[in-house]
């Protein structure tokens, strides 16, 4: 069995999300492009939510806070799709739709 050893840590510097792809630019000059459909939460997100990303650490992962989505660079390089179960995704989608249709449910009683 062979183990891949990376010469440098793959770190993200820029993320672009289109209607079809997630494009990630790395510090070493490479760009990765993967189908948006690999990440159902991003696929169902609005343009505003897709553009609201932040890097974790020095850029080892990307987080979309509004969508509760986290994608690691090593996973992208390995070609890994979202590993979220269908049941979990459907539950998230139902909760998301409920919150969007009933924004008052998001309010808390902080007395």
Short mmCIF file of C-alpha atoms in Angstrom, two decimals:
data_model
loop_
_atom_site.label_atom_id
_atom_site.label_comp_id
_atom_site.label_asym_id
_atom_site.label_seq_id
_atom_site.Cartn_x
_atom_site.Cartn_y
_atom_site.Cartn_z
CA UNK A 1 0.00 0.00 0.00
CA UNK A 2 1.29 3.44 -0.96
CA UNK A 3 0.69 6.55 1.10
CA UNK A 4 0.65 9.94 -0.53
CA UNK A 5 2.80 12.51 1.21
CA UNK A 6 2.03 16.11 0.33
CA UNK A 7 5.00 18.38 -0.32
CA UNK A 8 3.10 21.43 0.86
CA UNK A 9 -0.10 21.94 2.77
CA UNK A 10 -2.88 22.69 0.25
CA UNK A 11 -4.41 25.97 1.37
CA UNK A 12 -7.27 27.97 -0.12
CA UNK A 13 -6.99 31.65 -1.00
CA UNK A 14 -10.21 32.18 -2.99
CA UNK A 15 -13.58 30.48 -3.46
CA UNK A 16 -16.06 31.06 -6.26
CA UNK A 17 -19.46 29.38 -6.39
CA UNK A 18 -21.39 29.46 -9.65
CA UNK A 19 -24.74 27.86 -10.47
CA UNK A 20 -22.87 24.72 -11.55
CA UNK A 21 -19.47 24.59 -9.84
CA UNK A 22 -17.42 25.27 -6.74
CA UNK A 23 -14.04 26.69 -7.83
CA UNK A 24 -11.25 26.84 -5.28
CA UNK A 25 -7.94 28.63 -5.86
CA UNK A 26 -4.97 27.39 -3.83
CA UNK A 27 -1.91 29.30 -2.64
CA UNK A 28 0.34 27.19 -4.90
CA UNK A 29 -1.45 28.41 -8.04
CA UNK A 30 -3.71 25.42 -8.63
CA UNK A 31 -7.46 25.74 -9.10
CA UNK A 32 -9.95 22.99 -8.35
CA UNK A 33 -13.38 22.87 -9.88
CA UNK A 34 -16.04 20.43 -8.67
CA UNK A 35 -19.74 20.10 -9.48
CA UNK A 36 -22.00 22.08 -7.16
CA UNK A 37 -24.25 19.01 -7.04
CA UNK A 38 -21.58 17.27 -4.92
CA UNK A 39 -22.64 19.53 -2.04
CA UNK A 40 -26.45 19.59 -1.72
CA UNK A 41 -26.52 22.34 0.92
CA UNK A 42 -24.62 24.65 -1.41
CA UNK A 43 -26.83 23.58 -4.30
CA UNK A 44 -29.93 24.61 -2.31
CA UNK A 45 -28.37 27.81 -0.98
CA UNK A 46 -29.11 31.27 -2.28
CA UNK A 47 -26.46 33.28 -4.11
CA UNK A 48 -26.01 35.37 -0.97
CA UNK A 49 -25.49 32.28 1.19
CA UNK A 50 -23.06 30.75 -1.31
CA UNK A 51 -20.98 33.93 -1.33
CA UNK A 52 -20.87 34.10 2.47
CA UNK A 53 -17.90 31.79 3.06
CA UNK A 54 -14.89 31.99 5.30
CA UNK A 55 -11.64 30.10 5.54
CA UNK A 56 -10.86 27.96 8.54
CA UNK A 57 -7.36 28.24 9.95
CA UNK A 58 -4.83 29.19 7.30
CA UNK A 59 -7.18 27.94 4.58
CA UNK A 60 -7.28 24.18 5.20
CA UNK A 61 -11.09 24.23 4.90
CA UNK A 62 -14.00 26.42 3.78
CA UNK A 63 -17.06 27.12 5.89
CA UNK A 64 -20.44 28.45 4.79
CA UNK A 65 -21.93 29.49 8.12
CA UNK A 66 -25.42 30.18 6.78
CA UNK A 67 -25.62 26.68 5.30
CA UNK A 68 -23.70 24.82 8.03
CA UNK A 69 -21.41 23.42 5.32
CA UNK A 70 -17.70 22.71 5.77
CA UNK A 71 -15.43 21.43 3.01
CA UNK A 72 -11.82 20.46 3.56
CA UNK A 73 -9.22 21.08 0.86
CA UNK A 74 -7.78 17.57 1.17
CA UNK A 75 -11.26 16.17 0.54
CA UNK A 76 -11.59 18.30 -2.58
CA UNK A 77 -8.20 17.09 -3.82
CA UNK A 78 -9.26 13.49 -3.17
CA UNK A 79 -12.51 13.98 -5.08
CA UNK A 80 -14.76 13.41 -2.07
CA UNK A 81 -18.37 14.47 -2.33
CA UNK A 82 -20.49 15.47 0.64
CA UNK A 83 -20.80 12.51 2.98
CA UNK A 84 -24.01 13.78 4.59
CA UNK A 85 -26.71 11.13 4.69
CA UNK A 86 -29.90 11.68 2.73
CA UNK A 87 -31.88 11.61 5.97
CA UNK A 88 -29.71 14.31 7.55
CA UNK A 89 -29.93 16.48 4.43
CA UNK A 90 -33.71 16.12 4.23
CA UNK A 91 -34.03 17.09 7.91
CA UNK A 92 -31.83 20.16 7.31
CA UNK A 93 -33.90 21.09 4.25
CA UNK A 94 -37.19 20.80 6.17
CA UNK A 95 -35.84 22.91 9.05
CA UNK A 96 -34.49 25.46 6.59
CA UNK A 97 -37.81 25.76 4.76
CA UNK A 98 -39.72 26.02 8.04
CA UNK A 99 -37.43 28.80 9.27
CA UNK A 100 -37.70 30.69 5.98
CA UNK A 101 -41.48 30.47 5.98
CA UNK A 102 -41.81 31.31 9.71
CA UNK A 103 -39.02 33.76 10.63
CA UNK A 104 -40.63 34.42 14.03
CA UNK A 105 -39.67 30.85 15.03
CA UNK A 106 -36.03 31.98 14.93
CA UNK A 107 -36.60 34.52 17.69
CA UNK A 108 -35.64 33.55 21.24
CA UNK A 109 -36.88 34.70 24.60
CA UNK A 110 -33.72 36.24 26.03
CA UNK A 111 -35.09 38.00 29.12
#
